[in-house]
Coordinates of C-alpha atoms in Angstrom, one line a residue:
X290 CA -4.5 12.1 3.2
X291 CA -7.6 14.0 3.8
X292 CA -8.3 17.5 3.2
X293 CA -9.3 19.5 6.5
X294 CA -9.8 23.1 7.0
X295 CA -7.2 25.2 8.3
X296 CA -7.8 28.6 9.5
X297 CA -8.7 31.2 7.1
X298 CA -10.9 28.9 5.2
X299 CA -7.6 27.1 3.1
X300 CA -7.5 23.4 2.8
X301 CA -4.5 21.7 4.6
X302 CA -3.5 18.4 4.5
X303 CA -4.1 16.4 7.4
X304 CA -3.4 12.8 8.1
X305 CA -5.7 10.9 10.5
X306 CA -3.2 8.2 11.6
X307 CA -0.3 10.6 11.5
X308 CA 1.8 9.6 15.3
X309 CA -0.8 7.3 16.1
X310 CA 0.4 4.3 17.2
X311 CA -1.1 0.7 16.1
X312 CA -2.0 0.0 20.3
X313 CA -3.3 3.7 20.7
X314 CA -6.0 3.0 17.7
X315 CA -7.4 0.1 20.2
X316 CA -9.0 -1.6 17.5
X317 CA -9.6 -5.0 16.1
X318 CA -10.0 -6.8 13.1
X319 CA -12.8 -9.7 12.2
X320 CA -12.2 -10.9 8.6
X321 CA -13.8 -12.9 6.9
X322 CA -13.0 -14.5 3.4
X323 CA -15.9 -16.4 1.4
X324 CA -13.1 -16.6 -1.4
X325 CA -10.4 -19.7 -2.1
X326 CA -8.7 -21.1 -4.7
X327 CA -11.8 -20.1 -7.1
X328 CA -10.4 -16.2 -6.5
X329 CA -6.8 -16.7 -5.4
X330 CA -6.0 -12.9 -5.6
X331 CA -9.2 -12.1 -3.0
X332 CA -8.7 -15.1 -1.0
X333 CA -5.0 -14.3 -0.6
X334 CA -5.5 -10.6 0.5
X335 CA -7.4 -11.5 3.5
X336 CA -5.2 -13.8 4.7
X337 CA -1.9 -11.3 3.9
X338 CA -4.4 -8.5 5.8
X339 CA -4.6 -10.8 8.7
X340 CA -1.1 -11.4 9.0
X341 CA 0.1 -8.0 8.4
X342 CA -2.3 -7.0 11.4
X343 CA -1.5 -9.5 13.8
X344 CA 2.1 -8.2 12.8
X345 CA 1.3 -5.1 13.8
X346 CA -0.1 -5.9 17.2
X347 CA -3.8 -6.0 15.7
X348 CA -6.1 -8.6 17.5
X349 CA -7.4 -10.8 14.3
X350 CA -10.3 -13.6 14.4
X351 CA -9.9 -15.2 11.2
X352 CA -13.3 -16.5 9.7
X353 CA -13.0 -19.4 6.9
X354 CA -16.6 -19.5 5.1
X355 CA -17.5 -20.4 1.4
X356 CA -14.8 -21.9 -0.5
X357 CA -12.1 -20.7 1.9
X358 CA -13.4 -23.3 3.9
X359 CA -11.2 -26.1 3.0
X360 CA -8.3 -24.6 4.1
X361 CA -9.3 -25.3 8.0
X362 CA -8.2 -29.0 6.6
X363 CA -4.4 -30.1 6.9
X364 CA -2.4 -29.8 3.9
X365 CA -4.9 -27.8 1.7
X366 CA -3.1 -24.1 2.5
X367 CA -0.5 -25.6 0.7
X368 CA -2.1 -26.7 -2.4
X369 CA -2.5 -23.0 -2.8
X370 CA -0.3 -21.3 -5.0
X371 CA -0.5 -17.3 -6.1
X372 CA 2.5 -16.3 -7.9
X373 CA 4.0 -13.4 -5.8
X374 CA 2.4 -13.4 -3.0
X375 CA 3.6 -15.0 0.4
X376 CA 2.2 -18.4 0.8
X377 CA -0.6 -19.4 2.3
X378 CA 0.8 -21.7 4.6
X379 CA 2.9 -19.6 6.4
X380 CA -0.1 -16.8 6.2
X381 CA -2.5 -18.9 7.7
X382 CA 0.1 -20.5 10.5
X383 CA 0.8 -16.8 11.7
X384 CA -3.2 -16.0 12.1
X385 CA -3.3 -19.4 13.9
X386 CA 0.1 -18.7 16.5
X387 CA -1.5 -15.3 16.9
X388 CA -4.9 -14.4 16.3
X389 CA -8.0 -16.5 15.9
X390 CA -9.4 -18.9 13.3
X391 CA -13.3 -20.0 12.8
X392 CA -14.6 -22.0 10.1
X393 CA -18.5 -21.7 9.8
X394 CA -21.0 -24.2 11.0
X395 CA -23.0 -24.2 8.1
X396 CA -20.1 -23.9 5.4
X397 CA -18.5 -27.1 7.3
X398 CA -21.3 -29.5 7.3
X399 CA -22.1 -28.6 3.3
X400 CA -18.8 -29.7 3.1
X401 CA -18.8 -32.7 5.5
X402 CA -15.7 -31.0 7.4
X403 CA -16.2 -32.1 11.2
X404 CA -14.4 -30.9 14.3
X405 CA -12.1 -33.7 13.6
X406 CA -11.0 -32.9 10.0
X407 CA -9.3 -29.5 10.9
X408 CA -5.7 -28.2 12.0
X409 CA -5.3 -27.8 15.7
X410 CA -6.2 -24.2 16.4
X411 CA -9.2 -23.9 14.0
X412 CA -12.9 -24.0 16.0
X413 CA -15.9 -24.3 14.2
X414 CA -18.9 -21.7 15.2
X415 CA -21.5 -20.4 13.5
X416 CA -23.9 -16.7 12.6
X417 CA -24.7 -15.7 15.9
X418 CA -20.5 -16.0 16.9
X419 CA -19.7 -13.8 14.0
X420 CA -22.4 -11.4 14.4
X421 CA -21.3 -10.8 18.1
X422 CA -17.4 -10.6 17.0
X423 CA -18.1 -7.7 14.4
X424 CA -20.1 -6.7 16.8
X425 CA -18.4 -6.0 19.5
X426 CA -17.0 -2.4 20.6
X427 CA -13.5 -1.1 18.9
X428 CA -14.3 -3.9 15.6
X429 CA -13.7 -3.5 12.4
X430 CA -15.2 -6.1 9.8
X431 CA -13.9 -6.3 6.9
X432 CA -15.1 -9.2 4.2
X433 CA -13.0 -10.7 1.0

């Protein structure tokens, strides 16, 4: 809660979100995580955020880049293992029934990943896609 000033000069407490709903915020999220099994806890917030959001009735676009990247490929979600924390394959099949999932251009071809190699669902764009995503009126970026 935030402090805002009351009449008479006190300090009340005020909640910004307080009766808002989710749809009346008209807002969007564009994540993007650079981080995979190297930083399981990171890696595995963004995709728990994204779920959570879409959950919520958040638009979500997904961005796989760095070592997140091999998870556009089949079977790799499930590799993934953070103890206490939902798993990844379920995470990343609600972002793809629901929201949107990019891997980048650049972090594909360093790794040899072609159109090809990933789940159904997953599209492969590049910079100038992301910039115009997080970009774009009522966004919110966010980066793990």
């Amino acid at each position: 809660m935030v402090p805002k000033p009351s009449g008479g000069g006190r300090v009340a407490a005020w909640d910004p979100f307080a009766g808002a709903r989710v749809a009346d915020m008209a807002r969007s999220l564009v994540i993007k995580v650079t981080a995979g099994a190297d930083a399981p806890e990171r890696c595995n917030q963004a995709f728990n955020v994204a779920a959570a959001a879409l959950a919520s009735g958040v638009p979500v676009s997904l961005w796989l880049t760095g070592e997140s990247s091999w998870f556009a490929l089949p079977g790799r979600a499930a590799e993934f293992d953070l103890p206490h924390a939902a798993p990844l394959t379920d995470l990343l099949a609600a972002v793809l029934a629901a929201g949107r999932v990019t891997l980048c251009t650049q972090c594909a071809a360093r790794r040899e990943i072609t159109v090809d190699d990933v789940i159904d669902g997953v599209r492969i764009a590049g910079a100038p896609t992301f910039v115009e995503e997080a970009t774009a009126e009522g966004v919110q970026a966010l980066v793990y």
